[in-house]
PDB file of C-alpha atoms in Angstrom:
ATOM      1  CA  LYS D   1     -46.696-103.734 -66.052  1.00 86.00           C
ATOM      2  CA  GLN D   2     -49.589-102.189 -63.901  1.00 90.00           C
ATOM      3  CA  GLU D   3     -52.783-101.041 -65.919  1.00 93.00           C
ATOM      4  CA  VAL D   4     -55.378 -99.630 -64.507  1.00 95.00           C
ATOM      5  CA  THR D   5     -59.024 -99.187 -65.812  1.00 96.00           C
ATOM      6  CA  GLN D   6     -62.065 -97.480 -64.654  1.00 96.00           C
ATOM      7  CA  ILE D   7     -65.597 -98.291 -65.504  1.00 93.00           C
ATOM      8  CA  PRO D   8     -67.906 -96.669 -66.299  1.00 92.00           C
ATOM      9  CA  ALA D   9     -66.162 -94.023 -68.445  1.00 94.00           C
ATOM     10  CA  ALA D  10     -68.993 -91.760 -68.049  1.00 95.00           C
ATOM     11  CA  LEU D  11     -72.014 -91.667 -65.779  1.00 95.00           C
ATOM     12  CA  SER D  12     -75.132 -89.576 -65.655  1.00 96.00           C
ATOM     13  CA  VAL D  13     -77.520 -89.362 -62.717  1.00 96.00           C
ATOM     14  CA  PRO D  14     -80.077 -87.340 -60.950  1.00 96.00           C
ATOM     15  CA  GLU D  15     -79.355 -85.488 -57.913  1.00 97.00           C
ATOM     16  CA  GLY D  16     -79.755 -87.774 -54.624  1.00 97.00           C
ATOM     17  CA  GLU D  17     -78.686 -90.993 -56.059  1.00 96.00           C
ATOM     18  CA  ASN D  18     -76.065 -92.958 -54.687  1.00 97.00           C
ATOM     19  CA  LEU D  19     -73.473 -94.350 -56.879  1.00 95.00           C
ATOM     20  CA  VAL D  20     -70.256 -96.439 -57.161  1.00 96.00           C
ATOM     21  CA  LEU D  21     -67.447 -96.009 -59.343  1.00 96.00           C
ATOM     22  CA  ASN D  22     -65.033 -98.684 -60.274  1.00 97.00           C
ATOM     23  CA  CYS D  23     -61.304 -99.145 -60.667  1.00 97.00           C
ATOM     24  CA  SER D  24     -59.420-102.246 -61.237  1.00 97.00           C
ATOM     25  CA  PHE D  25     -55.694-102.950 -61.520  1.00 96.00           C
ATOM     26  CA  THR D  26     -53.618-105.815 -62.827  1.00 95.00           C
ATOM     27  CA  ASP D  27     -50.868-106.111 -60.195  1.00 92.00           C
ATOM     28  CA  SER D  28     -51.834-106.617 -56.766  1.00 91.00           C
ATOM     29  CA  ALA D  29     -48.523-105.728 -55.413  1.00 90.00           C
ATOM     30  CA  ILE D  30     -49.497-101.977 -54.719  1.00 90.00           C
ATOM     31  CA  TYR D  31     -48.452 -99.454 -52.130  1.00 88.00           C
ATOM     32  CA  ASN D  32     -51.684 -97.423 -51.994  1.00 91.00           C
ATOM     33  CA  LEU D  33     -54.505 -96.251 -54.086  1.00 94.00           C
ATOM     34  CA  GLN D  34     -55.739 -92.670 -54.296  1.00 94.00           C
ATOM     35  CA  TRP D  35     -58.900 -91.264 -55.671  1.00 97.00           C
ATOM     36  CA  PHE D  36     -59.019 -87.707 -57.057  1.00 96.00           C
ATOM     37  CA  ARG D  37     -61.523 -85.639 -58.495  1.00 96.00           C
ATOM     38  CA  GLN D  38     -60.793 -83.432 -61.666  1.00 95.00           C
ATOM     39  CA  ASP D  39     -62.837 -80.263 -62.571  1.00 93.00           C
ATOM     40  CA  PRO D  40     -62.668 -79.219 -66.018  1.00 87.00           C
ATOM     41  CA  GLY D  41     -59.783 -77.037 -66.881  1.00 83.00           C
ATOM     42  CA  LYS D  42     -58.592 -77.635 -63.265  1.00 85.00           C
ATOM     43  CA  GLY D  43     -55.872 -79.551 -61.316  1.00 88.00           C
ATOM     44  CA  LEU D  44     -56.465 -82.945 -59.436  1.00 92.00           C
ATOM     45  CA  THR D  45     -57.864 -82.802 -55.852  1.00 92.00           C
ATOM     46  CA  SER D  46     -57.172 -85.762 -53.697  1.00 92.00           C
ATOM     47  CA  LEU D  47     -60.266 -87.369 -52.262  1.00 95.00           C
ATOM     48  CA  LEU D  48     -59.040 -90.357 -50.268  1.00 95.00           C
ATOM     49  CA  LEU D  49     -56.149 -92.389 -49.920  1.00 92.00           C
ATOM     50  CA  ILE D  50     -56.133 -96.070 -48.989  1.00 93.00           C
ATOM     51  CA  GLN D  51     -52.982 -97.605 -47.740  1.00 90.00           C
ATOM     52  CA  SER D  52     -52.379-101.270 -49.028  1.00 89.00           C
ATOM     53  CA  SER D  53     -53.073-102.658 -45.687  1.00 90.00           C
ATOM     54  CA  GLN D  54     -56.390-100.999 -45.343  1.00 91.00           C
ATOM     55  CA  ARG D  55     -59.843-102.026 -46.504  1.00 94.00           C
ATOM     56  CA  GLU D  56     -61.579 -98.810 -46.754  1.00 95.00           C
ATOM     57  CA  GLN D  57     -61.506 -95.041 -46.125  1.00 94.00           C
ATOM     58  CA  THR D  58     -64.096 -92.580 -45.439  1.00 96.00           C
ATOM     59  CA  SER D  59     -64.590 -88.607 -45.890  1.00 95.00           C
ATOM     60  CA  GLY D  60     -67.985 -87.413 -45.675  1.00 96.00           C
ATOM     61  CA  ARG D  61     -70.385 -88.642 -48.472  1.00 97.00           C
ATOM     62  CA  LEU D  62     -67.518 -90.561 -50.020  1.00 97.00           C
ATOM     63  CA  ASN D  63     -66.304 -94.097 -49.088  1.00 97.00           C
ATOM     64  CA  ALA D  64     -63.386 -96.131 -50.813  1.00 97.00           C
ATOM     65  CA  SER D  65     -62.801 -99.428 -50.665  1.00 97.00           C
ATOM     66  CA  LEU D  66     -59.828-101.497 -51.632  1.00 96.00           C
ATOM     67  CA  ASP D  67     -59.686-105.244 -52.399  1.00 96.00           C
ATOM     68  CA  LYS D  68     -56.105-106.051 -53.134  1.00 93.00           C
ATOM     69  CA  SER D  69     -56.189-109.704 -54.044  1.00 92.00           C
ATOM     70  CA  SER D  70     -59.046-109.132 -56.615  1.00 95.00           C
ATOM     71  CA  GLY D  71     -57.268-106.090 -58.131  1.00 96.00           C
ATOM     72  CA  ARG D  72     -60.294-103.594 -57.218  1.00 97.00           C
ATOM     73  CA  SER D  73     -61.407-100.511 -55.702  1.00 97.00           C
ATOM     74  CA  THR D  74     -64.560 -98.606 -55.507  1.00 97.00           C
ATOM     75  CA  LEU D  75     -65.706 -95.232 -54.669  1.00 97.00           C
ATOM     76  CA  TYR D  76     -68.971 -94.751 -53.057  1.00 97.00           C
ATOM     77  CA  ILE D  77     -70.860 -91.517 -53.364  1.00 97.00           C
ATOM     78  CA  ALA D  78     -73.883 -91.200 -51.174  1.00 97.00           C
ATOM     79  CA  ALA D  79     -76.747 -88.518 -51.987  1.00 97.00           C
ATOM     80  CA  SER D  80     -75.133 -87.235 -55.002  1.00 97.00           C
ATOM     81  CA  GLN D  81     -75.335 -83.823 -55.715  1.00 97.00           C
ATOM     82  CA  PRO D  82     -74.853 -81.539 -58.941  1.00 97.00           C
ATOM     83  CA  GLY D  83     -71.500 -80.157 -57.537  1.00 96.00           C
ATOM     84  CA  ASP D  84     -70.070 -83.600 -57.365  1.00 97.00           C
ATOM     85  CA  SER D  85     -70.004 -83.450 -61.398  1.00 97.00           C
ATOM     86  CA  ALA D  86     -66.406 -83.986 -62.398  1.00 97.00           C
ATOM     87  CA  THR D  87     -63.988 -86.600 -63.372  1.00 96.00           C
ATOM     88  CA  TYR D  88     -62.858 -89.015 -60.945  1.00 97.00           C
ATOM     89  CA  LEU D  89     -59.432 -90.888 -61.426  1.00 97.00           C
ATOM     90  CA  CYS D  90     -58.151 -93.589 -59.246  1.00 97.00           C
ATOM     91  CA  ALA D  91     -54.334 -93.847 -59.150  1.00 96.00           C
ATOM     92  CA  VAL D  92     -52.351 -96.862 -57.946  1.00 94.00           C
ATOM     93  CA  GLY D  93     -49.119 -96.019 -55.973  1.00 89.00           C
ATOM     94  CA  ASN D  94     -46.402 -98.346 -57.096  1.00 78.00           C
ATOM     95  CA  THR D  95     -42.866 -97.957 -55.927  1.00 71.00           C
ATOM     96  CA  ASP D  96     -42.043 -94.231 -56.449  1.00 77.00           C
ATOM     97  CA  LYS D  97     -45.146 -93.246 -58.770  1.00 85.00           C
ATOM     98  CA  LEU D  98     -49.152 -93.119 -59.426  1.00 90.00           C
ATOM     99  CA  ILE D  99     -50.290 -94.951 -62.363  1.00 93.00           C
ATOM    100  CA  PHE D 100     -53.679 -93.382 -63.137  1.00 95.00           C
ATOM    101  CA  GLY D 101     -56.811 -94.882 -64.556  1.00 95.00           C
ATOM    102  CA  THR D 102     -58.626 -93.600 -67.656  1.00 91.00           C
ATOM    103  CA  GLY D 103     -61.157 -91.815 -65.418  1.00 95.00           C
ATOM    104  CA  THR D 104     -64.895 -91.666 -64.969  1.00 97.00           C
ATOM    105  CA  ARG D 105     -66.732 -88.684 -66.041  1.00 96.00           C
ATOM    106  CA  LEU D 106     -69.705 -88.032 -63.698  1.00 97.00           C
ATOM    107  CA  GLN D 107     -72.673 -85.671 -64.310  1.00 97.00           C
ATOM    108  CA  VAL D 108     -75.135 -85.265 -61.775  1.00 97.00           C
ATOM    109  CA  PHE D 109     -78.337 -83.334 -62.698  1.00 96.00           C
ATOM    110  CA  PRO D 110     -80.975 -81.492 -60.555  1.00 94.00           C
TER     111      PRO D 110
ATOM    112  CA  ASP A   1     -51.381 -70.694 -48.653  1.00 64.00           C
ATOM    113  CA  THR A   2     -50.931 -72.467 -51.931  1.00 70.00           C
ATOM    114  CA  ALA A   3     -49.499 -75.958 -51.569  1.00 91.00           C
ATOM    115  CA  VAL A   4     -48.217 -76.829 -55.205  1.00 94.00           C
ATOM    116  CA  SER A   5     -47.831 -74.005 -57.448  1.00 95.00           C
ATOM    117  CA  GLN A   6     -46.980 -74.173 -61.026  1.00 96.00           C
ATOM    118  CA  THR A   7     -46.259 -71.043 -63.750  1.00 96.00           C
ATOM    119  CA  PRO A   8     -47.257 -70.216 -66.063  1.00 96.00           C
ATOM    120  CA  LYS A   9     -50.772 -71.551 -66.049  1.00 95.00           C
ATOM    121  CA  TYR A  10     -51.142 -71.106 -69.911  1.00 96.00           C
ATOM    122  CA  LEU A  11     -48.127 -71.413 -72.372  1.00 97.00           C
ATOM    123  CA  VAL A  12     -48.745 -70.949 -76.203  1.00 97.00           C
ATOM    124  CA  THR A  13     -45.503 -71.262 -78.246  1.00 97.00           C
ATOM    125  CA  GLN A  14     -44.305 -72.308 -81.655  1.00 97.00           C
ATOM    126  CA  MET A  15     -42.638 -75.248 -82.711  1.00 97.00           C
ATOM    127  CA  GLY A  16     -38.835 -75.528 -82.309  1.00 97.00           C
ATOM    128  CA  ASN A  17     -39.029 -73.079 -79.363  1.00 97.00           C
ATOM    129  CA  ASP A  18     -37.266 -73.958 -75.971  1.00 97.00           C
ATOM    130  CA  LYS A  19     -39.606 -73.258 -72.822  1.00 97.00           C
ATOM    131  CA  SER A  20     -39.742 -73.888 -69.120  1.00 97.00           C
ATOM    132  CA  ILE A  21     -42.232 -74.637 -66.675  1.00 97.00           C
ATOM    133  CA  LYS A  22     -41.777 -73.749 -62.798  1.00 97.00           C
ATOM    134  CA  CYS A  23     -43.203 -75.817 -59.845  1.00 97.00           C
ATOM    135  CA  GLU A  24     -42.984 -74.704 -56.154  1.00 96.00           C
ATOM    136  CA  GLN A  25     -44.110 -76.657 -53.129  1.00 96.00           C
ATOM    137  CA  ASN A  26     -44.356 -75.389 -49.486  1.00 95.00           C
ATOM    138  CA  LEU A  27     -45.647 -78.653 -48.123  1.00 92.00           C
ATOM    139  CA  GLY A  28     -42.324 -79.664 -46.794  1.00 91.00           C
ATOM    140  CA  HIS A  29     -42.332 -82.647 -49.178  1.00 91.00           C
ATOM    141  CA  ASP A  30     -39.090 -84.351 -50.267  1.00 90.00           C
ATOM    142  CA  THR A  31     -40.317 -85.824 -53.212  1.00 91.00           C
ATOM    143  CA  MET A  32     -41.690 -84.050 -56.765  1.00 93.00           C
ATOM    144  CA  TYR A  33     -42.900 -85.325 -59.784  1.00 93.00           C
ATOM    145  CA  TRP A  34     -44.108 -84.174 -63.292  1.00 95.00           C
ATOM    146  CA  TYR A  35     -47.101 -85.991 -64.885  1.00 95.00           C
ATOM    147  CA  LYS A  36     -48.316 -85.189 -68.453  1.00 95.00           C
ATOM    148  CA  GLN A  37     -52.083 -85.479 -69.095  1.00 94.00           C
ATOM    149  CA  ASP A  38     -52.733 -85.819 -72.888  1.00 90.00           C
ATOM    150  CA  SER A  39     -55.532 -84.723 -75.225  1.00 85.00           C
ATOM    151  CA  LYS A  40     -57.662 -87.993 -74.008  1.00 84.00           C
ATOM    152  CA  LYS A  41     -57.133 -86.594 -70.589  1.00 84.00           C
ATOM    153  CA  PHE A  42     -54.905 -89.703 -69.769  1.00 90.00           C
ATOM    154  CA  LEU A  43     -52.463 -88.951 -66.843  1.00 93.00           C
ATOM    155  CA  LYS A  44     -48.832 -90.444 -66.820  1.00 93.00           C
ATOM    156  CA  ILE A  45     -45.726 -90.114 -65.075  1.00 92.00           C
ATOM    157  CA  MET A  46     -42.780 -88.508 -66.558  1.00 93.00           C
ATOM    158  CA  PHE A  47     -40.354 -87.592 -63.865  1.00 90.00           C
ATOM    159  CA  SER A  48     -39.756 -87.735 -60.037  1.00 89.00           C
ATOM    160  CA  TYR A  49     -36.990 -86.210 -57.834  1.00 89.00           C
ATOM    161  CA  ASN A  50     -36.291 -86.972 -54.327  1.00 86.00           C
ATOM    162  CA  ASN A  51     -34.128 -84.542 -52.500  1.00 82.00           C
ATOM    163  CA  LYS A  52     -32.735 -83.056 -55.842  1.00 80.00           C
ATOM    164  CA  GLU A  53     -31.992 -86.475 -57.287  1.00 85.00           C
ATOM    165  CA  LEU A  54     -33.827 -88.086 -60.271  1.00 86.00           C
ATOM    166  CA  ILE A  55     -35.325 -91.197 -59.272  1.00 84.00           C
ATOM    167  CA  ILE A  56     -37.693 -91.948 -62.019  1.00 81.00           C
ATOM    168  CA  ASN A  57     -37.611 -90.888 -66.024  1.00 82.00           C
ATOM    169  CA  GLU A  58     -40.296 -92.589 -67.880  1.00 83.00           C
ATOM    170  CA  THR A  59     -38.634 -92.851 -71.185  1.00 76.00           C
ATOM    171  CA  VAL A  60     -39.367 -89.177 -71.790  1.00 85.00           C
ATOM    172  CA  PRO A  61     -37.419 -87.773 -74.835  1.00 89.00           C
ATOM    173  CA  ASN A  62     -34.090 -85.978 -73.956  1.00 90.00           C
ATOM    174  CA  ARG A  63     -35.626 -82.653 -75.175  1.00 94.00           C
ATOM    175  CA  PHE A  64     -37.399 -82.767 -71.669  1.00 94.00           C
ATOM    176  CA  SER A  65     -34.892 -81.841 -68.943  1.00 91.00           C
ATOM    177  CA  PRO A  66     -36.132 -81.354 -65.223  1.00 91.00           C
ATOM    178  CA  LYS A  67     -34.111 -79.390 -62.881  1.00 91.00           C
ATOM    179  CA  SER A  68     -34.509 -79.308 -58.911  1.00 91.00           C
ATOM    180  CA  PRO A  69     -32.467 -76.481 -57.571  1.00 90.00           C
ATOM    181  CA  ASP A  70     -33.799 -77.732 -53.967  1.00 90.00           C
ATOM    182  CA  LYS A  71     -36.286 -79.761 -52.410  1.00 89.00           C
ATOM    183  CA  ALA A  72     -39.192 -77.217 -52.889  1.00 93.00           C
ATOM    184  CA  HIS A  73     -38.851 -76.537 -56.625  1.00 94.00           C
ATOM    185  CA  LEU A  74     -38.742 -79.049 -59.651  1.00 94.00           C
ATOM    186  CA  ASN A  75     -38.681 -77.056 -63.081  1.00 95.00           C
ATOM    187  CA  LEU A  76     -39.444 -78.626 -66.277  1.00 95.00           C
ATOM    188  CA  HIS A  77     -37.173 -77.228 -69.458  1.00 96.00           C
ATOM    189  CA  ILE A  78     -38.294 -78.276 -72.889  1.00 96.00           C
ATOM    190  CA  ASN A  79     -36.086 -77.942 -75.952  1.00 96.00           C
ATOM    191  CA  SER A  80     -37.268 -78.072 -79.733  1.00 97.00           C
ATOM    192  CA  LEU A  81     -41.025 -78.134 -78.935  1.00 97.00           C
ATOM    193  CA  GLU A  82     -42.991 -80.478 -81.044  1.00 96.00           C
ATOM    194  CA  LEU A  83     -46.697 -80.297 -81.946  1.00 95.00           C
ATOM    195  CA  GLY A  84     -47.012 -83.640 -79.957  1.00 93.00           C
ATOM    196  CA  ASP A  85     -46.057 -81.802 -76.981  1.00 95.00           C
ATOM    197  CA  SER A  86     -49.377 -80.076 -76.541  1.00 96.00           C
ATOM    198  CA  ALA A  87     -50.592 -81.255 -73.391  1.00 95.00           C
ATOM    199  CA  VAL A  88     -51.301 -80.266 -69.804  1.00 96.00           C
ATOM    200  CA  TYR A  89     -48.329 -80.725 -67.355  1.00 97.00           C
ATOM    201  CA  PHE A  90     -48.971 -81.385 -63.848  1.00 96.00           C
ATOM    202  CA  CYS A  91     -46.201 -81.022 -60.947  1.00 96.00           C
ATOM    203  CA  ALA A  92     -46.981 -82.937 -57.580  1.00 94.00           C
ATOM    204  CA  SER A  93     -45.262 -83.689 -54.368  1.00 93.00           C
ATOM    205  CA  SER A  94     -45.387 -85.953 -51.393  1.00 90.00           C
ATOM    206  CA  HIS A  95     -43.178 -87.601 -48.838  1.00 85.00           C
ATOM    207  CA  TYR A  96     -40.440 -90.025 -50.178  1.00 77.00           C
ATOM    208  CA  ARG A  97     -42.011 -93.349 -51.356  1.00 68.00           C
ATOM    209  CA  ALA A  98     -45.692 -92.672 -51.695  1.00 55.00           C
ATOM    210  CA  LYS A  99     -46.571 -95.685 -49.502  1.00 60.00           C
ATOM    211  CA  ASP A 100     -48.300 -93.935 -46.755  1.00 67.00           C
ATOM    212  CA  TYR A 101     -48.337 -90.393 -48.083  1.00 75.00           C
ATOM    213  CA  GLU A 102     -50.841 -88.598 -50.506  1.00 84.00           C
ATOM    214  CA  GLN A 103     -49.500 -86.830 -53.726  1.00 89.00           C
ATOM    215  CA  TYR A 104     -50.524 -83.326 -53.952  1.00 91.00           C
ATOM    216  CA  PHE A 105     -51.083 -81.802 -57.331  1.00 93.00           C
ATOM    217  CA  GLY A 106     -50.346 -78.332 -58.646  1.00 94.00           C
ATOM    218  CA  PRO A 107     -52.995 -76.565 -60.896  1.00 93.00           C
ATOM    219  CA  GLY A 108     -51.515 -77.576 -64.286  1.00 95.00           C
ATOM    220  CA  THR A 109     -49.912 -75.775 -67.263  1.00 97.00           C
ATOM    221  CA  ARG A 110     -51.672 -76.065 -70.554  1.00 96.00           C
ATOM    222  CA  LEU A 111     -48.749 -76.038 -73.062  1.00 97.00           C
ATOM    223  CA  THR A 112     -50.054 -75.389 -76.842  1.00 97.00           C
ATOM    224  CA  VAL A 113     -47.498 -75.872 -79.510  1.00 97.00           C
ATOM    225  CA  THR A 114     -48.442 -74.314 -83.050  1.00 96.00           C
TER     226      THR A 114
END
């Protein structure tokens, strides 16, 4: 049974820092991995999708990497801003569904 | 230009009632999903439909009955609501077999059962 864990559960950093969010999964037989952002009381915004054959994806200040063999993905956020404050969720694509991690709640203070 | 929309956004009801949540997507996707986010913010798949056919039912009580009248719509009907059904319900869509395609989520429906 696939289990997805995210560390840390919460993170508070000053503006301008580069930071790394971690996601680990127990079954390496995945189709893809997707990173989402969720603002309080809002829906999910897709940030990046990494296919199982890819090693990383980049979008603006975000870079996500995938190491299937070790069951890990990282989301790197460069030059963090207060507007980056949100909960970040990773989700592993397995056959016909996404299996979500527990989330990292990020706060970036000015 | 809304991609995945849900109605209502908020739903407050009493135990024992029956309620429905509607979902529509205009992305041309052929697969739609319902996810539940509990009070601890954990998201879990409930159902998925491909071309109006059920492909996933994750041991959800049979009080929950999804209905897909066409590829663009997936509604969720809940009978005999219980306190434990209180949660945020998200609809999502993608192309079939999420291998190479992203899932896009609706804004969620916050259900409160009193």
